[in-house]
Coordinates of C-alpha atoms in Angstrom, one line a residue:
M1418 CA 42.3 37.0 -42.6
S1419 CA 45.4 34.4 -42.1
I1420 CA 48.1 33.9 -45.3
N1421 CA 46.6 30.4 -44.7
Q1422 CA 43.3 31.8 -45.9
V1423 CA 43.7 33.6 -48.4
R1424 CA 45.8 31.2 -50.0
I1425 CA 42.9 29.0 -49.9
A1426 CA 40.8 31.5 -51.2
V1427 CA 43.0 32.2 -54.5
A1428 CA 43.7 28.7 -55.3
L1429 CA 39.3 28.2 -54.9
L1430 CA 38.9 31.3 -57.3
S1431 CA 41.5 30.3 -60.0
L1432 CA 39.4 26.8 -59.8
A1433 CA 36.5 28.6 -60.4
L1434 CA 37.7 30.4 -63.4
F1435 CA 39.0 26.9 -64.6
A1436 CA 35.5 25.2 -64.4
Q1437 CA 34.2 28.4 -66.2
T1438 CA 36.8 28.0 -69.1
T1439 CA 36.5 24.0 -69.1
F1440 CA 32.3 24.5 -69.1
W1441 CA 32.4 26.2 -72.7
L1442 CA 35.2 23.9 -73.6
L1443 CA 32.9 21.3 -72.9
Y1444 CA 30.1 22.7 -74.7
D1445 CA 31.4 23.0 -77.8
I1446 CA 32.5 19.2 -77.8
V1447 CA 28.5 18.4 -77.0
V1448 CA 27.2 20.2 -79.8
R1449 CA 29.9 19.4 -82.6
G1450 CA 31.3 16.3 -81.2
L1451 CA 34.9 15.8 -80.9
P1452 CA 36.2 15.9 -84.0
G1453 CA 34.0 18.8 -85.2
A1454 CA 35.7 20.4 -81.7
W1455 CA 39.3 19.5 -82.4
S1456 CA 38.6 20.6 -86.3
L1457 CA 37.4 24.3 -84.7
W1458 CA 40.5 24.3 -82.5
T1459 CA 43.1 23.4 -84.9
T1460 CA 41.5 25.4 -88.0
G1461 CA 39.7 28.1 -86.6
W1462 CA 36.8 27.6 -88.8
V1463 CA 33.7 25.9 -88.6
P1464 CA 30.5 26.6 -89.5
G1465 CA 28.0 28.7 -87.5
L1466 CA 29.5 30.8 -84.0
S1467 CA 30.7 28.3 -81.6
A1468 CA 31.9 29.5 -77.9
T1469 CA 35.5 28.7 -77.7
S1470 CA 38.7 28.6 -79.3
S1471 CA 42.0 27.4 -79.2
L1472 CA 43.7 29.4 -76.6
D1473 CA 40.9 28.6 -74.5
L1474 CA 42.9 24.9 -74.0
G1475 CA 45.8 26.9 -72.6
L1476 CA 44.0 29.2 -70.7
A1477 CA 42.1 26.1 -69.1
A1478 CA 45.9 24.3 -68.4
L1479 CA 47.0 27.9 -66.7
Q1480 CA 44.2 28.2 -64.5
L1481 CA 44.1 24.5 -63.8
C1482 CA 48.2 24.6 -62.9
A1483 CA 47.4 27.9 -60.9
G1484 CA 45.0 26.6 -58.7
L1485 CA 46.7 23.3 -57.9
A1486 CA 49.6 25.0 -56.9
A1487 CA 48.2 27.5 -54.5
L1488 CA 46.5 24.5 -52.9
F1489 CA 49.5 22.4 -52.7
R1490 CA 52.1 25.5 -51.9
T1491 CA 54.2 24.7 -54.7
R1492 CA 57.2 26.7 -55.2
G1493 CA 56.4 30.0 -58.2
A1494 CA 52.7 29.3 -57.0
G1495 CA 52.7 33.3 -56.7
G1496 CA 53.7 33.4 -60.4
L1497 CA 51.6 31.0 -61.6
L1498 CA 48.5 33.0 -60.0
M1499 CA 49.8 36.5 -61.4
T1500 CA 49.7 35.1 -64.6
S1501 CA 46.1 33.1 -64.6
C1502 CA 44.7 36.1 -63.1
T1503 CA 45.9 38.7 -65.5
V1504 CA 45.9 35.9 -68.6
T1505 CA 41.9 35.6 -68.1
L1506 CA 41.2 39.2 -67.2
G1507 CA 43.0 40.2 -71.0
F1508 CA 41.3 37.3 -72.9
R1509 CA 37.6 37.6 -71.2
L1510 CA 37.5 41.3 -71.5
P1511 CA 36.5 41.2 -75.3
A1512 CA 33.4 39.2 -74.7
V1513 CA 32.3 41.6 -72.1
W1514 CA 32.6 44.2 -74.8
Y1515 CA 31.0 41.8 -77.2
L1516 CA 28.2 41.2 -75.1
L1517 CA 27.6 44.9 -74.0
L1518 CA 28.3 46.4 -78.0
D1519 CA 25.6 43.9 -79.6
S1520 CA 22.5 45.0 -80.4
P1521 CA 19.4 43.2 -82.3
S1522 CA 19.7 45.5 -85.4
D1523 CA 23.6 45.6 -85.3
P1524 CA 24.7 41.8 -84.3
W1525 CA 28.4 41.7 -83.4
F1526 CA 28.5 38.1 -84.7
G1527 CA 26.4 39.0 -87.7
T1528 CA 23.9 36.5 -89.3
L1529 CA 26.1 33.3 -87.5
K1530 CA 24.0 31.2 -85.6
G1531 CA 25.4 28.7 -82.3
A1532 CA 26.0 29.3 -79.2
S1533 CA 24.3 32.1 -77.4
L1534 CA 26.1 35.6 -76.5
N1535 CA 24.0 36.1 -73.4
A1536 CA 24.9 32.9 -71.7
V1537 CA 28.7 33.1 -72.8
G1538 CA 28.8 36.8 -71.9
S1539 CA 27.4 36.5 -68.7
T1540 CA 30.0 34.0 -67.5
A1541 CA 32.6 36.2 -69.2
V1542 CA 31.2 39.4 -67.3
L1543 CA 31.6 36.8 -63.7
A1544 CA 35.1 35.7 -65.1
V1545 CA 36.0 39.2 -65.2
V1546 CA 34.9 40.0 -61.7
I1547 CA 36.4 37.0 -60.3
C1548 CA 39.6 38.2 -61.7
L1549 CA 39.7 41.5 -59.8
V1550 CA 38.5 40.0 -56.4
L1551 CA 41.8 37.7 -57.0
G1552 CA 43.8 40.4 -58.1
G1553 CA 43.1 42.3 -54.8
L1554 CA 43.5 38.8 -53.1
L1555 CA 47.3 38.9 -54.3
L1556 CA 47.9 42.2 -53.5
L1557 CA 46.8 41.5 -50.0
A1558 CA 49.2 38.6 -49.7
R1559 CA 52.1 40.3 -50.8
H1560 CA 51.4 42.9 -48.0
M1561 CA 50.7 40.1 -45.8
E1562 CA 54.2 38.2 -46.9
Y1563 CA 55.9 41.5 -46.5
E1564 CA 54.9 42.2 -43.4
A1565 CA 55.7 38.7 -41.8
A1566 CA 59.3 39.2 -43.6
A1567 CA 59.5 42.1 -41.7
S1568 CA 58.8 41.0 -38.4
N1569 CA 60.6 37.4 -38.9
S1570 CA 63.9 38.3 -39.9
V1571 CA 63.0 37.0 -43.4
T1572 CA 64.5 38.1 -47.0
G1573 CA 63.8 37.5 -50.1
G1574 CA 62.9 34.1 -51.1
V1575 CA 64.4 31.6 -53.8
R1576 CA 65.8 33.6 -57.1
P1577 CA 65.6 31.7 -60.3
V1578 CA 68.8 30.3 -61.5
K1579 CA 70.7 32.6 -63.8
V1580 CA 70.9 29.9 -66.8
T1581 CA 66.9 29.5 -66.5
A1582 CA 66.3 33.2 -65.9
T1583 CA 68.3 33.8 -68.8
A1584 CA 66.8 31.6 -71.3
S1585 CA 63.8 32.4 -70.2
G1586 CA 64.2 35.9 -70.8
L1587 CA 65.4 35.2 -74.3
L1588 CA 62.6 33.1 -75.2
L1589 CA 60.4 36.1 -74.2
A1590 CA 62.4 38.6 -76.2
V1591 CA 62.2 36.9 -79.3
L1592 CA 58.6 36.1 -79.0
N1593 CA 57.7 39.9 -78.5
V1594 CA 59.9 40.5 -81.5
F1595 CA 57.7 38.3 -83.6
Y1596 CA 54.2 39.9 -81.8
I1597 CA 55.5 43.6 -82.2
G1598 CA 56.4 42.8 -85.8
R1599 CA 53.5 41.0 -86.9
N1600 CA 51.2 44.0 -85.8
A1601 CA 53.5 46.5 -87.2
V1602 CA 53.2 45.0 -90.7
T1603 CA 49.8 44.9 -90.4
A1604 CA 49.4 48.2 -89.9
F1605 CA 51.5 49.2 -92.7
Q1606 CA 49.4 46.5 -95.2
V1607 CA 45.5 47.9 -93.6
G1608 CA 46.8 51.1 -92.1
P1609 CA 46.1 52.3 -88.2
G1610 CA 42.2 53.0 -88.5
V1611 CA 41.5 49.0 -89.9
L1612 CA 44.1 48.0 -87.3
T1613 CA 42.4 49.5 -84.5
D1614 CA 38.9 47.6 -85.9
L1615 CA 40.9 44.2 -86.2
I1616 CA 41.8 45.1 -82.5
V1617 CA 38.5 45.9 -81.2
G1618 CA 37.0 42.4 -83.5
K1619 CA 33.9 43.7 -85.0
G1620 CA 32.8 41.3 -87.5
S1621 CA 35.6 39.2 -87.5
G1622 CA 35.1 36.5 -85.0
R1623 CA 33.6 33.1 -85.2
A1624 CA 33.9 32.2 -81.7
I1625 CA 32.2 34.2 -78.7
L1626 CA 35.5 33.3 -75.8
A1627 CA 37.9 34.2 -79.2
V1628 CA 40.0 37.5 -79.6
P1629 CA 41.3 38.9 -82.9
S1630 CA 45.2 37.9 -83.6
P1631 CA 46.3 41.5 -83.3
Y1632 CA 44.3 41.8 -79.8
Q1633 CA 46.3 38.8 -79.2
W1634 CA 49.8 40.0 -80.1
V1635 CA 49.4 43.1 -78.0
C1636 CA 48.4 41.2 -75.0
L1637 CA 51.0 38.8 -75.2
T1638 CA 53.5 41.8 -76.2
V1639 CA 52.2 43.4 -72.4
L1640 CA 52.6 39.9 -70.9
C1641 CA 55.9 38.9 -72.3
G1642 CA 57.4 42.6 -71.8
A1643 CA 56.9 42.0 -67.8
G1644 CA 58.4 38.3 -68.3
M1645 CA 61.4 39.5 -69.3
L1646 CA 61.5 42.1 -67.0
L1647 CA 60.8 39.4 -63.9
A1648 CA 63.4 37.7 -65.8
A1649 CA 66.6 40.1 -65.9
R1650 CA 65.9 41.0 -62.1
R1651 CA 65.8 37.2 -61.3
R1652 CA 62.5 38.0 -58.7
P1653 CA 61.6 34.7 -57.3
T1654 CA 58.0 35.1 -59.2
A1655 CA 59.9 35.3 -62.3
P1656 CA 59.6 30.9 -63.0
G1657 CA 56.0 30.8 -62.0
F1658 CA 55.2 34.0 -64.5
S1659 CA 57.2 32.3 -67.6
V1660 CA 55.9 28.5 -66.8
G1661 CA 52.5 30.4 -66.7
L1662 CA 52.9 32.0 -70.2
S1663 CA 54.1 28.4 -71.6
L1664 CA 51.4 27.0 -70.3
F1665 CA 49.0 29.2 -71.9
M1666 CA 50.9 29.0 -75.6
M1667 CA 51.6 25.6 -75.9
P1668 CA 48.1 24.1 -76.2
S1669 CA 47.5 26.3 -79.1
A1670 CA 50.6 26.2 -80.8
F1671 CA 50.3 22.5 -80.9
T1672 CA 47.4 23.1 -82.6
E1673 CA 48.1 25.2 -85.2
L1674 CA 51.2 23.2 -86.2
W1675 CA 48.7 20.4 -86.2
G1676 CA 46.3 22.4 -88.8
Y1677 CA 50.1 23.0 -90.8
A1678 CA 50.8 19.4 -90.7
V1679 CA 47.5 18.2 -92.0
G1680 CA 47.1 21.1 -94.4
S1681 CA 43.9 22.2 -93.1
M1682 CA 45.7 25.7 -92.3
P1683 CA 47.9 27.7 -95.3
V1684 CA 51.5 27.7 -94.1
T1685 CA 53.5 30.6 -94.3
A1686 CA 57.4 30.4 -92.9
V1687 CA 56.2 33.4 -90.2
D1688 CA 53.7 31.2 -88.8
T1689 CA 55.5 28.3 -88.8
S1690 CA 58.0 29.8 -87.0
Q1691 CA 56.1 31.4 -84.2
S1692 CA 54.3 28.3 -83.5
L1693 CA 57.6 26.3 -83.3
L1694 CA 59.0 28.8 -81.0
E1695 CA 56.0 29.1 -78.6
F1696 CA 55.7 25.4 -78.6
V1697 CA 59.6 23.8 -78.1
G1698 CA 60.7 27.1 -76.5
S1699 CA 58.1 27.3 -73.8
A1700 CA 58.2 23.3 -73.2
A1701 CA 62.1 23.8 -72.8
V1702 CA 61.8 26.3 -70.3
V1703 CA 59.3 24.3 -68.3
A1704 CA 61.5 21.7 -68.3
L1705 CA 64.5 23.7 -67.1
I1706 CA 62.4 25.3 -64.5
V1707 CA 61.1 22.0 -63.4
G1708 CA 64.0 20.7 -62.8
D1709 CA 65.5 23.6 -60.8
V1710 CA 62.7 23.3 -58.5
R1711 CA 63.3 19.3 -57.9
R1712 CA 66.7 20.1 -57.1
D1713 CA 65.9 23.2 -54.5
R1714 CA 62.5 22.3 -53.0
R1715 CA 61.6 25.0 -50.8
P1716 CA 60.2 24.8 -47.0
D1717 CA 56.8 22.8 -46.3
D1718 CA 55.5 26.0 -44.5
A1719 CA 56.0 28.5 -46.9
D1720 CA 53.4 30.3 -48.6
L1721 CA 51.8 31.8 -51.9
D1722 CA 55.3 33.3 -52.4
V1723 CA 53.8 36.5 -54.7
M1724 CA 56.4 39.0 -53.6
T1725 CA 58.6 38.0 -50.7
P1726 CA 58.6 34.2 -50.1
A1727 CA 59.2 33.2 -46.4
V1728 CA 62.8 31.8 -46.9
P1729 CA 64.7 32.1 -43.2
M1730 CA 67.5 34.7 -43.6
R1731 CA 71.1 33.3 -42.5
T1732 CA 72.5 35.6 -39.5
A1733 CA 75.1 37.5 -40.9
A1734 CA 78.6 36.2 -38.8
G1735 CA 78.9 38.5 -35.9
V1736 CA 75.5 39.9 -35.8
P1737 CA 73.1 37.8 -33.7
A1738 CA 69.7 37.5 -34.5
V1739 CA 68.4 37.7 -31.0
P1740 CA 70.0 39.5 -28.3
V1741 CA 71.6 36.5 -26.3
T1742 CA 72.6 37.7 -22.6
P1743 CA 75.4 35.7 -21.4
A1744 CA 75.4 36.7 -17.8
V1745 CA 72.5 34.5 -17.3
A1746 CA 74.6 31.0 -18.4
T1747 CA 77.9 31.8 -15.9
T1748 CA 75.4 33.0 -13.1
P1749 CA 75.8 29.6 -11.8
A1750 CA 79.0 30.2 -10.8
A1751 CA 78.1 32.2 -8.5
P1752 CA 77.3 29.5 -5.5
A1753 CA 80.7 28.8 -5.5
A1754 CA 81.1 32.1 -3.2
P1755 CA 79.9 29.8 -0.1
A1756 CA 82.9 27.5 -0.7
A1757 CA 85.0 30.5 1.6
P1758 CA 84.4 28.7 4.9
A1759 CA 87.3 26.1 3.1
A1760 CA 89.7 28.9 3.4
Q1761 CA 90.7 26.8 6.9
D1762 CA 92.4 24.5 4.6
D1763 CA 95.2 25.5 3.1
E1764 CA 94.6 23.0 -0.3
D1765 CA 91.8 25.3 -1.2
D1766 CA 93.7 28.3 -2.1
D1767 CA 92.9 27.8 -6.2
A1768 CA 89.7 29.5 -5.8
P1769 CA 88.4 30.9 -8.7
E1770 CA 89.2 34.5 -8.7
E1771 CA 85.4 34.9 -10.4
A1772 CA 83.9 34.1 -7.5
V1773 CA 86.5 36.6 -5.3
E1774 CA 85.4 39.7 -7.9
A1775 CA 81.6 39.1 -7.8
V1776 CA 81.7 38.9 -3.8
E1777 CA 84.1 42.2 -3.5
I1778 CA 82.1 44.2 -6.1
T1779 CA 78.9 43.7 -4.2
V1780 CA 80.2 44.4 -0.6
P1781 CA 81.2 48.0 -1.7
A1782 CA 78.1 48.5 -3.2
Q1783 CA 76.6 48.0 0.0
R1784 CA 79.3 50.0 1.9
D1785 CA 77.9 52.9 0.2
T1786 CA 74.3 52.7 0.7
D1787 CA 75.0 52.0 4.5
T1788 CA 74.0 55.0 6.9
D1789 CA 76.4 55.8 9.8
A1790 CA 74.2 53.8 12.5
S1791 CA 74.5 50.4 10.3
T1792 CA 78.6 51.1 10.7
D1793 CA 79.3 47.8 13.2
A1794 CA 76.6 45.6 11.5
G1795 CA 78.9 46.9 8.4
A1796 CA 82.0 45.5 9.5
S1797 CA 81.2 42.6 11.1
A1798 CA 79.7 41.7 7.6
D1799 CA 82.8 43.2 5.8
R1800 CA 85.3 40.6 7.8
P1801 CA 83.6 37.1 6.3
A1802 CA 84.5 39.0 2.9
T1803 CA 87.9 40.1 3.8
E1804 CA 88.9 36.1 5.1
A1805 CA 87.0 34.8 1.7
A1806 CA 89.2 37.4 -0.1
G1807 CA 92.3 36.4 1.9
A1808 CA 91.7 32.9 1.4

């Protein structure tokens, strides 16, 4: 399997995840109408049981961009695919255990009626399987690119600009403070046991593909921590990973800000600050990274850029990448030896010394290997060489 085939495969899998998310977004639009679906995504509360939440808007944007980036060989596609895979896996697993733990005697969503848990949960199981396959292919692509880098004398790819890496790392660090702090405050208010129930989501959700806020904060804490580490080390995948997290967070942050603006949701300073930081900060980081990519375009034949992008390594001074045999380039000077008959002319006394040395080196080698029976033949062969040397 070639790296090009892997690239096409991961792109198609990411687009398949996008199709699953988009299907249920369109389902809510068809069932509730566009105003009803928008009210669902901005307030999180509508009558009955829905299929999606505002997080699915960001997830669909992330999955689409990751698939297109892989198809068009955009720089940072590896980081986008990593983010798409991990975010989809993290935010689809709850629907799987909703499906497994639901029972007629103890419905997971109580008396809420609406979207079918079996239908939505089954597609969530399929999405989890696709994520596992996608993760395996990304690991395979990483291994193949590493081998290609070792065999073709290439080194690590274009590292993110220090200013951009610092900005994205600081944004993720501040967001992590919000997520960790909010879970800590919730645990202090309700106790660790109730916090665990909230993370699991028993009886607290109104959408099958939605996740409870504490679970969302836990996942984002892990994802932002990984993004901080990549940005701090300025790994080539850091820009794509940061863009992926920004694409995921911006739509839900915008819908929350919209709800605060129209008064459909209670406004708190912490919620408003977090949503503003997620939306404005993410937009700024995306703008910085896109500007860096436009200024420094990668080669057209670059691959997935999962871990070791294929960028040619500059050869160190004095260390040639391929052994060179200078003797091959200078051997045409040897035919100058037949010019020895010109010794009859006194004008050609300036014959090249290199040709004379070459003749004098080869003659003793023949003299050493000759037998005593060929002494006369060797002497006759030496006279032209001696005359040439005298010339």
